[in-house]
């Protein structure tokens, strides 16, 4: 069995929803994971924010605006009166549910209920459309089997057991549809896998049922060797290893959510990145044996980085110093991206500044602290193992004309990362591309 995930742009209009059948073969046993229709999640976030701020009239206007878009969508999607009636009743139900939350005490629980409506709409609308044209499908509510534990970690074995039991009830069906992104938490409440979570859903399902392959369908023909938005002449990469793909996804390759690599890697389920707009393009295959020795594969950049530099004479010959510093970030649940150290200083980077003020206040107990915002990590992925020679020098030579804030090399066999001011990102990407490719 395969798992196919389609993102918001792939279901962004009635024509594209209908066009899914150009890719999905109803006779092949598969699970199709759908994101919300393009623009829906952002609209639902705005509605939730209005409710949180007590702006019920603003929320009411936003709900009407977005419901009107779905009214237009179903007029194009369905060709029969019965089909349109089903679609109309569906959107009425979901938007009435959202409207009813104006009468509730609005908490994060209600916010997550609102955010779940996008995927519930997109999957049911496609299921209804397939029924209208006589294509058999089974709608699998993700809330029946997708679950996270008290640490917000997916329960892969639970997912596999529950989903396996559900699938066994439909031995004669081949096409199954479910929602990306949404799940239940350890209390049984509606929750989600955060942004990009539909990729994660597909990977988790693939891992849980030991799928033959997970396919991530987007609007890009695979993972490119640089950012095509700012660099000319980029090309898709035919084959990557799980480790290489994880590095690129984490450090800025937008086509794939970083977390989605790990379940597939753990259970050795290949992941293929494909283009809905060009279904015949080869895309990128990610598997355990995708690494190539003696070459550089790709470049990615991650914006929104904050650098923190701690200078302290107490570091000199002191054991336990770094542990005490890192414990501060752990308490505030703030991940660290890059780290460099010297005898009397440590520099590190974070991308979540939610608790930055409190973190800095505690870190200042250890020494002098300098904070630089608006930074970018540029990551070069390739063969940087013990037996490779000269690649790190080529990377640094390509950016020698730019002021580099930090360099991370040696922590991974697949990655050299540099930190610089975000103003220099485009120049760094282009210069690296010209020098390395």
Tab-separated table of C-alpha atoms in Angstrom:
chain	number	residue	atom	x	y	z
A	1	UNK	CA	0.000	0.000	0.000
A	2	UNK	CA	1.135	3.545	-0.777
A	3	UNK	CA	0.425	6.787	1.060
A	4	UNK	CA	-0.102	9.908	-1.087
A	5	UNK	CA	-0.209	13.371	0.461
A	6	UNK	CA	-1.502	16.424	-1.397
A	7	UNK	CA	-0.849	19.927	-0.082
A	8	UNK	CA	-3.099	22.960	-0.039
A	9	UNK	CA	-2.192	24.168	-3.529
A	10	UNK	CA	-2.962	20.701	-4.904
A	11	UNK	CA	-6.544	21.087	-3.636
A	12	UNK	CA	-6.643	24.859	-4.052
A	13	UNK	CA	-9.576	24.985	-6.482
A	14	UNK	CA	-12.423	22.871	-7.794
A	15	UNK	CA	-10.394	22.101	-10.942
A	16	UNK	CA	-7.448	20.870	-8.909
A	17	UNK	CA	-9.635	18.771	-6.625
A	18	UNK	CA	-11.121	17.118	-9.709
A	19	UNK	CA	-7.640	16.775	-11.185
A	20	UNK	CA	-6.450	14.578	-8.309
A	21	UNK	CA	-7.834	11.640	-10.282
A	22	UNK	CA	-5.220	12.337	-12.960
A	23	UNK	CA	-2.696	11.181	-10.339
A	24	UNK	CA	-4.621	8.922	-7.979
A	25	UNK	CA	-5.470	5.518	-9.428
A	26	UNK	CA	-8.684	4.413	-7.658
A	27	UNK	CA	-7.931	0.746	-8.351
A	28	UNK	CA	-4.571	0.845	-6.530
A	29	UNK	CA	-4.743	0.294	-2.772
A	30	UNK	CA	-3.645	3.562	-1.179
A	31	UNK	CA	-4.324	6.123	1.520
A	32	UNK	CA	-4.656	9.722	0.311
A	33	UNK	CA	-3.844	12.413	2.881
A	34	UNK	CA	-5.194	15.895	2.134
A	35	UNK	CA	-4.279	19.284	3.528
A	36	UNK	CA	-6.850	22.053	3.856
A	37	UNK	CA	-7.741	23.998	0.717
A	38	UNK	CA	-5.103	26.676	0.058
A	39	UNK	CA	-5.663	29.745	2.242
A	40	UNK	CA	-8.042	27.998	4.631
A	41	UNK	CA	-5.663	27.446	7.556
A	42	UNK	CA	-4.537	31.091	7.495
A	43	UNK	CA	-8.178	32.203	7.478
A	44	UNK	CA	-8.995	29.907	10.403
A	45	UNK	CA	-6.000	31.280	12.320
A	46	UNK	CA	-7.362	34.813	11.810
A	47	UNK	CA	-10.782	33.756	13.049
A	48	UNK	CA	-9.235	32.182	16.147
A	49	UNK	CA	-7.195	35.314	16.813
A	50	UNK	CA	-10.313	37.459	16.563
A	51	UNK	CA	-12.118	35.218	19.050
A	52	UNK	CA	-9.113	35.315	21.402
A	53	UNK	CA	-9.126	39.111	21.298
A	54	UNK	CA	-12.855	39.219	22.032
A	55	UNK	CA	-13.600	40.662	18.571
A	56	UNK	CA	-16.696	38.607	17.818
A	57	UNK	CA	-17.995	40.919	15.080
A	58	UNK	CA	-14.658	40.721	13.282
A	59	UNK	CA	-14.707	36.942	13.614
A	60	UNK	CA	-18.256	36.874	12.217
A	61	UNK	CA	-17.164	38.869	9.141
A	62	UNK	CA	-14.155	36.613	8.586
A	63	UNK	CA	-16.331	33.504	8.846
A	64	UNK	CA	-18.745	34.882	6.236
A	65	UNK	CA	-15.922	35.830	3.870
A	66	UNK	CA	-14.408	32.377	4.034
A	67	UNK	CA	-17.717	30.558	3.825
A	68	UNK	CA	-18.503	32.534	0.654
A	69	UNK	CA	-15.304	31.155	-0.908
A	70	UNK	CA	-16.443	27.620	-0.145
A	71	UNK	CA	-19.894	28.412	-1.588
A	72	UNK	CA	-18.171	29.334	-4.845
A	73	UNK	CA	-15.985	26.224	-4.638
A	74	UNK	CA	-18.874	23.757	-4.389
A	75	UNK	CA	-20.716	25.443	-7.256
A	76	UNK	CA	-17.772	24.550	-9.493
A	77	UNK	CA	-17.036	21.179	-7.908
A	78	UNK	CA	-20.401	19.428	-8.111
A	79	UNK	CA	-22.334	18.770	-11.304
A	80	UNK	CA	-25.557	17.371	-9.827
A	81	UNK	CA	-28.173	18.800	-7.511
A	82	UNK	CA	-27.595	15.969	-5.036
A	83	UNK	CA	-23.852	16.550	-5.034
A	84	UNK	CA	-24.255	20.289	-4.484
A	85	UNK	CA	-26.773	19.637	-1.694
A	86	UNK	CA	-24.262	17.401	0.110
A	87	UNK	CA	-21.535	20.023	-0.285
A	88	UNK	CA	-23.810	22.812	0.943
A	89	UNK	CA	-24.884	20.863	4.021
A	90	UNK	CA	-21.227	20.098	4.763
A	91	UNK	CA	-19.985	23.689	4.683
A	92	UNK	CA	-23.070	24.867	6.593
A	93	UNK	CA	-22.290	22.346	9.335
A	94	UNK	CA	-18.610	23.272	9.687
A	95	UNK	CA	-19.057	27.041	9.537
A	96	UNK	CA	-21.994	26.884	11.952
A	97	UNK	CA	-19.712	24.973	14.312
A	98	UNK	CA	-17.079	27.699	14.028
A	99	UNK	CA	-19.725	30.390	14.593
A	100	UNK	CA	-21.067	28.608	17.664
A	101	UNK	CA	-17.700	29.001	19.395
A	102	UNK	CA	-18.491	32.705	19.821
A	103	UNK	CA	-20.710	31.623	22.711
A	104	UNK	CA	-17.946	29.633	24.415
A	105	UNK	CA	-15.087	30.602	26.687
A	106	UNK	CA	-12.380	30.683	24.019
A	107	UNK	CA	-9.337	28.640	25.027
A	108	UNK	CA	-6.578	26.828	23.101
A	109	UNK	CA	-8.942	23.836	22.933
A	110	UNK	CA	-11.505	25.824	20.915
A	111	UNK	CA	-8.714	27.290	18.797
A	112	UNK	CA	-7.582	23.796	17.776
A	113	UNK	CA	-11.149	22.781	17.014
A	114	UNK	CA	-11.337	25.703	14.588
A	115	UNK	CA	-8.009	24.800	12.963
A	116	UNK	CA	-9.181	21.221	12.389
A	117	UNK	CA	-12.100	22.267	10.191
A	118	UNK	CA	-9.990	22.909	7.081
A	119	UNK	CA	-8.845	19.319	6.627
A	120	UNK	CA	-12.250	17.958	7.585
A	121	UNK	CA	-13.776	20.077	4.811
A	122	UNK	CA	-11.284	19.250	2.050
A	123	UNK	CA	-11.349	15.486	2.597
A	124	UNK	CA	-15.132	15.219	2.816
A	125	UNK	CA	-15.651	17.425	-0.243
A	126	UNK	CA	-13.384	15.175	-2.315
A	127	UNK	CA	-15.103	12.081	-0.944
A	128	UNK	CA	-18.478	13.557	-1.927
A	129	UNK	CA	-17.164	14.448	-5.394
A	130	UNK	CA	-15.886	10.895	-5.928
A	131	UNK	CA	-19.271	9.523	-4.884
A	132	UNK	CA	-20.959	11.846	-7.370
A	133	UNK	CA	-18.918	10.522	-10.289
A	134	UNK	CA	-19.192	6.906	-9.180
A	135	UNK	CA	-15.701	6.327	-7.783
A	136	UNK	CA	-15.681	4.258	-4.618
A	137	UNK	CA	-13.742	5.650	-1.644
A	138	UNK	CA	-13.649	5.302	2.133
A	139	UNK	CA	-13.322	8.357	4.372
A	140	UNK	CA	-11.090	7.574	7.354
A	141	UNK	CA	-11.436	10.179	10.137
A	142	UNK	CA	-7.907	10.915	11.319
A	143	UNK	CA	-9.306	11.651	14.770
A	144	UNK	CA	-10.104	7.934	15.065
A	145	UNK	CA	-6.461	6.839	14.885
A	146	UNK	CA	-3.964	9.758	14.883
A	147	UNK	CA	-2.817	10.397	18.454
A	148	UNK	CA	0.016	12.156	20.288
A	149	UNK	CA	1.204	11.447	23.824
A	150	UNK	CA	1.650	13.821	26.769
A	151	UNK	CA	4.957	15.013	25.271
A	152	UNK	CA	3.209	15.791	21.953
A	153	UNK	CA	5.022	12.890	20.307
A	154	UNK	CA	3.068	10.734	17.832
A	155	UNK	CA	2.203	7.228	19.029
A	156	UNK	CA	3.283	5.289	15.946
A	157	UNK	CA	2.443	1.820	17.228
A	158	UNK	CA	-0.987	2.994	18.437
A	159	UNK	CA	-1.616	4.597	15.032
A	160	UNK	CA	-0.625	1.394	13.260
A	161	UNK	CA	-2.819	-0.795	15.456
A	162	UNK	CA	-5.904	1.435	15.178
A	163	UNK	CA	-5.498	2.096	11.464
A	164	UNK	CA	-4.792	-1.544	10.696
A	165	UNK	CA	-8.016	-2.551	12.432
A	166	UNK	CA	-10.004	0.052	10.459
A	167	UNK	CA	-8.497	-0.934	7.102
A	168	UNK	CA	-9.242	-4.592	7.781
A	169	UNK	CA	-12.951	-3.702	7.775
A	170	UNK	CA	-12.696	-2.729	4.090
A	171	UNK	CA	-10.909	-5.608	2.343
A	172	UNK	CA	-12.608	-4.891	-0.990
A	173	UNK	CA	-11.859	-1.148	-1.048
A	174	UNK	CA	-8.708	0.368	-2.477
A	175	UNK	CA	-9.012	4.153	-2.119
A	176	UNK	CA	-8.949	5.609	1.401
A	177	UNK	CA	-9.017	9.330	2.266
A	178	UNK	CA	-7.923	10.944	5.503
A	179	UNK	CA	-6.984	14.307	6.963
A	180	UNK	CA	-3.473	15.581	7.387
A	181	UNK	CA	-2.372	17.770	10.301
A	182	UNK	CA	-5.109	16.913	12.835
A	183	UNK	CA	-4.978	14.381	15.663
A	184	UNK	CA	-6.046	13.810	19.251
A	185	UNK	CA	-3.842	14.494	22.249
A	186	UNK	CA	-3.345	12.318	25.330
A	187	UNK	CA	-6.563	13.734	26.845
A	188	UNK	CA	-8.578	12.803	23.763
A	189	UNK	CA	-9.007	16.451	22.740
A	190	UNK	CA	-8.693	17.642	19.138
A	191	UNK	CA	-5.117	18.736	18.520
A	192	UNK	CA	-2.706	19.034	15.604
A	193	UNK	CA	0.815	18.274	14.426
A	194	UNK	CA	1.636	21.974	13.982
A	195	UNK	CA	2.324	23.695	10.636
A	196	UNK	CA	3.507	21.399	7.894
A	197	UNK	CA	1.806	18.608	9.758
A	198	UNK	CA	0.191	17.010	6.687
A	199	UNK	CA	3.635	15.844	5.539
A	200	UNK	CA	4.157	14.481	9.023
A	201	UNK	CA	0.779	12.717	8.949
A	202	UNK	CA	1.659	10.964	5.685
A	203	UNK	CA	5.045	9.866	6.995
A	204	UNK	CA	3.561	8.628	10.281
A	205	UNK	CA	0.877	6.642	8.473
A	206	UNK	CA	3.462	5.230	6.104
A	207	UNK	CA	5.646	4.182	9.017
A	208	UNK	CA	2.734	2.822	11.048
A	209	UNK	CA	1.433	0.539	8.295
A	210	UNK	CA	4.905	-0.128	6.804
A	211	UNK	CA	3.808	1.318	3.454
A	212	UNK	CA	5.609	0.547	0.215
A	213	UNK	CA	6.159	4.274	-0.351
A	214	UNK	CA	5.075	7.703	0.846
A	215	UNK	CA	4.489	10.283	-1.887
A	216	UNK	CA	4.437	14.000	-1.053
A	217	UNK	CA	2.734	15.915	-3.873
A	218	UNK	CA	3.319	19.689	-3.947
A	219	UNK	CA	3.745	22.368	-6.624
A	220	UNK	CA	7.518	21.854	-7.026
A	221	UNK	CA	9.173	19.069	-9.009
A	222	UNK	CA	11.221	17.623	-6.171
A	223	UNK	CA	13.829	19.054	-3.813
A	224	UNK	CA	16.167	21.410	-5.676
A	225	UNK	CA	19.876	21.888	-5.126
A	226	UNK	CA	19.266	25.522	-4.129
A	227	UNK	CA	16.409	27.955	-3.615
A	228	UNK	CA	14.844	28.457	-7.077
A	229	UNK	CA	13.151	31.638	-5.876
A	230	UNK	CA	16.442	33.546	-5.690
A	231	UNK	CA	18.972	31.427	-7.610
A	232	UNK	CA	18.839	30.758	-11.349
A	233	UNK	CA	19.662	27.384	-12.825
A	234	UNK	CA	18.706	25.169	-9.889
A	235	UNK	CA	17.876	21.541	-10.614
A	236	UNK	CA	15.872	18.883	-8.776
A	237	UNK	CA	17.862	16.177	-7.009
A	238	UNK	CA	16.938	12.684	-8.178
A	239	UNK	CA	17.931	10.783	-5.032
A	240	UNK	CA	18.765	11.761	-1.453
A	241	UNK	CA	19.473	9.822	1.706
A	242	UNK	CA	17.213	10.266	4.721
A	243	UNK	CA	20.026	12.113	6.550
A	244	UNK	CA	20.629	14.515	3.672
A	245	UNK	CA	16.916	15.223	3.260
A	246	UNK	CA	16.517	15.813	6.998
A	247	UNK	CA	19.349	18.363	6.995
A	248	UNK	CA	17.905	20.208	3.996
A	249	UNK	CA	14.352	20.191	5.346
A	250	UNK	CA	15.429	21.448	8.764
A	251	UNK	CA	17.613	24.182	7.323
A	252	UNK	CA	15.097	25.712	4.997
A	253	UNK	CA	14.037	23.486	2.065
A	254	UNK	CA	10.318	24.338	2.191
A	255	UNK	CA	9.091	21.412	0.104
A	256	UNK	CA	9.262	18.993	3.032
A	257	UNK	CA	8.444	19.379	6.711
A	258	UNK	CA	11.576	18.491	8.750
A	259	UNK	CA	9.851	16.085	11.126
A	260	UNK	CA	8.345	14.075	8.290
A	261	UNK	CA	11.669	12.426	7.439
A	262	UNK	CA	12.213	10.671	10.760
A	263	UNK	CA	9.280	8.208	10.948
A	264	UNK	CA	9.983	7.076	7.384
A	265	UNK	CA	13.682	6.731	8.149
A	266	UNK	CA	13.072	4.734	11.323
A	267	UNK	CA	10.898	2.197	9.515
A	268	UNK	CA	12.764	2.424	6.193
A	269	UNK	CA	9.804	3.625	4.115
A	270	UNK	CA	10.922	5.468	0.935
A	271	UNK	CA	9.570	8.995	0.453
A	272	UNK	CA	9.074	10.467	-3.007
A	273	UNK	CA	8.586	14.220	-3.608
A	274	UNK	CA	6.465	14.904	-6.702
A	275	UNK	CA	4.833	17.810	-8.530
A	276	UNK	CA	1.045	17.910	-8.872
A	277	UNK	CA	1.364	20.381	-11.757
A	278	UNK	CA	3.864	18.151	-13.592
A	279	UNK	CA	2.951	14.605	-12.571
A	280	UNK	CA	5.344	13.057	-15.092
A	281	UNK	CA	8.395	14.775	-13.584
A	282	UNK	CA	10.672	12.343	-11.753
A	283	UNK	CA	10.879	14.394	-8.546
A	284	UNK	CA	13.106	13.331	-5.661
A	285	UNK	CA	13.348	9.906	-4.032
A	286	UNK	CA	14.458	9.803	-0.386
A	287	UNK	CA	15.693	6.471	0.928
A	288	UNK	CA	18.400	4.942	3.097
A	289	UNK	CA	20.829	4.459	0.188
A	290	UNK	CA	20.510	7.845	-1.491
A	291	UNK	CA	23.819	9.349	-0.349
A	292	UNK	CA	26.564	9.878	-2.915
A	293	UNK	CA	30.188	9.854	-1.876
A	294	UNK	CA	32.506	12.642	-2.887
A	295	UNK	CA	30.045	15.351	-3.856
A	296	UNK	CA	28.007	18.285	-2.618
A	297	UNK	CA	24.272	17.784	-3.045
A	298	UNK	CA	22.388	20.971	-2.186
A	299	UNK	CA	22.193	24.320	-0.395
A	300	UNK	CA	19.366	25.587	1.830
A	301	UNK	CA	18.802	28.637	4.021
A	302	UNK	CA	16.859	29.122	7.234
A	303	UNK	CA	15.741	32.668	8.115
A	304	UNK	CA	14.504	34.130	11.387
A	305	UNK	CA	17.564	33.115	13.368
A	306	UNK	CA	18.778	34.840	16.544
A	307	UNK	CA	22.417	34.473	17.625
A	308	UNK	CA	23.379	34.585	21.308
A	309	UNK	CA	27.012	35.060	22.293
A	310	UNK	CA	28.055	34.383	25.908
A	311	UNK	CA	31.514	35.507	27.013
A	312	UNK	CA	32.673	34.342	30.438
A	313	UNK	CA	36.039	33.817	32.062
A	314	UNK	CA	34.293	31.195	34.232
A	315	UNK	CA	34.342	28.878	31.202
A	316	UNK	CA	38.110	28.553	31.367
A	317	UNK	CA	38.912	24.994	32.523
A	318	UNK	CA	35.406	24.713	34.049
A	319	UNK	CA	33.413	21.516	33.707
A	320	UNK	CA	29.617	21.608	33.734
A	321	UNK	CA	29.472	25.159	32.377
A	322	UNK	CA	27.793	24.264	29.080
A	323	UNK	CA	25.356	21.942	30.812
A	324	UNK	CA	24.156	24.744	33.066
A	325	UNK	CA	23.747	27.074	30.091
A	326	UNK	CA	21.848	24.511	28.018
A	327	UNK	CA	19.560	23.687	30.940
A	328	UNK	CA	18.186	27.224	30.682
A	329	UNK	CA	17.110	26.631	27.085
A	330	UNK	CA	15.696	23.253	28.041
A	331	UNK	CA	13.525	24.769	30.766
A	332	UNK	CA	12.072	27.208	28.254
A	333	UNK	CA	11.672	24.450	25.620
A	334	UNK	CA	13.748	26.405	23.125
A	335	UNK	CA	15.734	24.296	20.632
A	336	UNK	CA	19.264	25.309	19.648
A	337	UNK	CA	20.339	25.147	15.991
A	338	UNK	CA	24.075	25.903	15.899
A	339	UNK	CA	26.788	25.949	18.562
A	340	UNK	CA	30.410	27.112	18.520
A	341	UNK	CA	32.718	27.346	21.521
A	342	UNK	CA	36.114	28.686	22.560
A	343	UNK	CA	37.944	28.683	25.886
A	344	UNK	CA	35.989	31.631	27.218
A	345	UNK	CA	32.920	31.969	25.002
A	346	UNK	CA	30.028	30.075	23.503
A	347	UNK	CA	27.829	31.195	20.623
A	348	UNK	CA	24.556	29.537	19.727
A	349	UNK	CA	21.485	30.180	17.624
A	350	UNK	CA	17.742	29.762	18.114
A	351	UNK	CA	14.727	30.291	15.866
A	352	UNK	CA	12.086	30.531	18.601
A	353	UNK	CA	12.315	33.850	20.450
A	354	UNK	CA	9.115	33.428	22.453
A	355	UNK	CA	11.030	33.333	25.760
A	356	UNK	CA	14.133	35.213	24.648
A	357	UNK	CA	13.890	37.940	27.291
A	358	UNK	CA	13.645	35.455	30.162
A	359	UNK	CA	16.410	33.290	28.690
A	360	UNK	CA	18.803	36.218	28.352
A	361	UNK	CA	18.061	37.350	31.894
A	362	UNK	CA	19.171	33.955	33.234
A	363	UNK	CA	22.115	33.549	30.860
A	364	UNK	CA	23.516	36.920	31.968
A	365	UNK	CA	24.352	35.287	35.299
A	366	UNK	CA	27.162	33.484	33.472
A	367	UNK	CA	28.819	36.455	31.756
A	368	UNK	CA	28.446	39.122	29.095
A	369	UNK	CA	25.693	38.374	26.589
A	370	UNK	CA	25.317	39.754	23.063
A	371	UNK	CA	22.211	39.112	20.959
A	372	UNK	CA	22.017	39.506	17.174
A	373	UNK	CA	18.673	39.195	15.404
A	374	UNK	CA	17.851	38.994	11.682
A	375	UNK	CA	20.347	36.215	11.045
A	376	UNK	CA	20.240	33.370	8.490
A	377	UNK	CA	21.769	29.900	8.573
A	378	UNK	CA	23.009	28.736	5.182
A	379	UNK	CA	23.439	24.977	5.100
A	380	UNK	CA	25.477	23.074	2.511
A	381	UNK	CA	24.654	19.366	2.372
A	382	UNK	CA	26.883	16.696	0.880
A	383	UNK	CA	29.684	14.302	1.702
A	384	UNK	CA	31.611	15.876	4.582
A	385	UNK	CA	32.719	12.607	6.143
A	386	UNK	CA	36.168	11.802	7.484
A	387	UNK	CA	37.462	10.681	4.100
A	388	UNK	CA	36.313	13.725	2.124
A	389	UNK	CA	38.792	16.458	1.298
A	390	UNK	CA	38.498	20.086	0.284
A	391	UNK	CA	34.729	20.544	0.315
A	392	UNK	CA	34.632	22.680	3.466
A	393	UNK	CA	37.368	24.884	1.990
A	394	UNK	CA	35.306	25.367	-1.181
A	395	UNK	CA	32.287	26.375	0.891
A	396	UNK	CA	34.226	28.954	2.881
A	397	UNK	CA	36.017	30.249	-0.194
A	398	UNK	CA	32.642	30.942	-1.817
A	399	UNK	CA	31.621	33.276	1.029
A	400	UNK	CA	35.013	34.796	1.843
A	401	UNK	CA	33.772	38.220	0.692
A	402	UNK	CA	30.888	38.147	3.207
A	403	UNK	CA	30.982	38.717	6.988
A	404	UNK	CA	30.346	35.275	8.500
A	405	UNK	CA	29.100	35.218	12.104
A	406	UNK	CA	29.490	31.491	12.890
A	407	UNK	CA	30.655	28.270	11.213
A	408	UNK	CA	29.526	24.757	12.161
A	409	UNK	CA	31.545	21.867	10.743
A	410	UNK	CA	32.197	18.348	11.982
A	411	UNK	CA	29.007	17.757	13.922
A	412	UNK	CA	27.525	15.960	10.929
A	413	UNK	CA	28.955	13.998	8.026
A	414	UNK	CA	26.424	15.685	5.763
A	415	UNK	CA	26.437	19.366	6.630
A	416	UNK	CA	28.502	22.542	6.803
A	417	UNK	CA	26.526	25.516	8.123
A	418	UNK	CA	27.389	29.191	8.238
A	419	UNK	CA	25.578	32.019	9.988
A	420	UNK	CA	25.403	35.490	8.503
A	421	UNK	CA	23.219	38.548	8.489
A	422	UNK	CA	19.998	37.975	6.560
A	423	UNK	CA	20.869	40.884	4.262
A	424	UNK	CA	23.644	38.696	2.814
A	425	UNK	CA	21.557	35.533	2.313
A	426	UNK	CA	20.795	35.933	-1.384
A	427	UNK	CA	24.403	36.772	-2.234
A	428	UNK	CA	25.619	33.798	-0.204
A	429	UNK	CA	23.226	31.370	-1.940
A	430	UNK	CA	24.185	32.617	-5.397
A	431	UNK	CA	27.898	32.667	-4.674
A	432	UNK	CA	27.822	29.145	-3.226
A	433	UNK	CA	25.821	27.898	-6.187
A	434	UNK	CA	28.296	29.343	-8.688
A	435	UNK	CA	31.285	27.979	-6.777
A	436	UNK	CA	29.923	24.523	-5.927
A	437	UNK	CA	27.790	23.635	-8.950
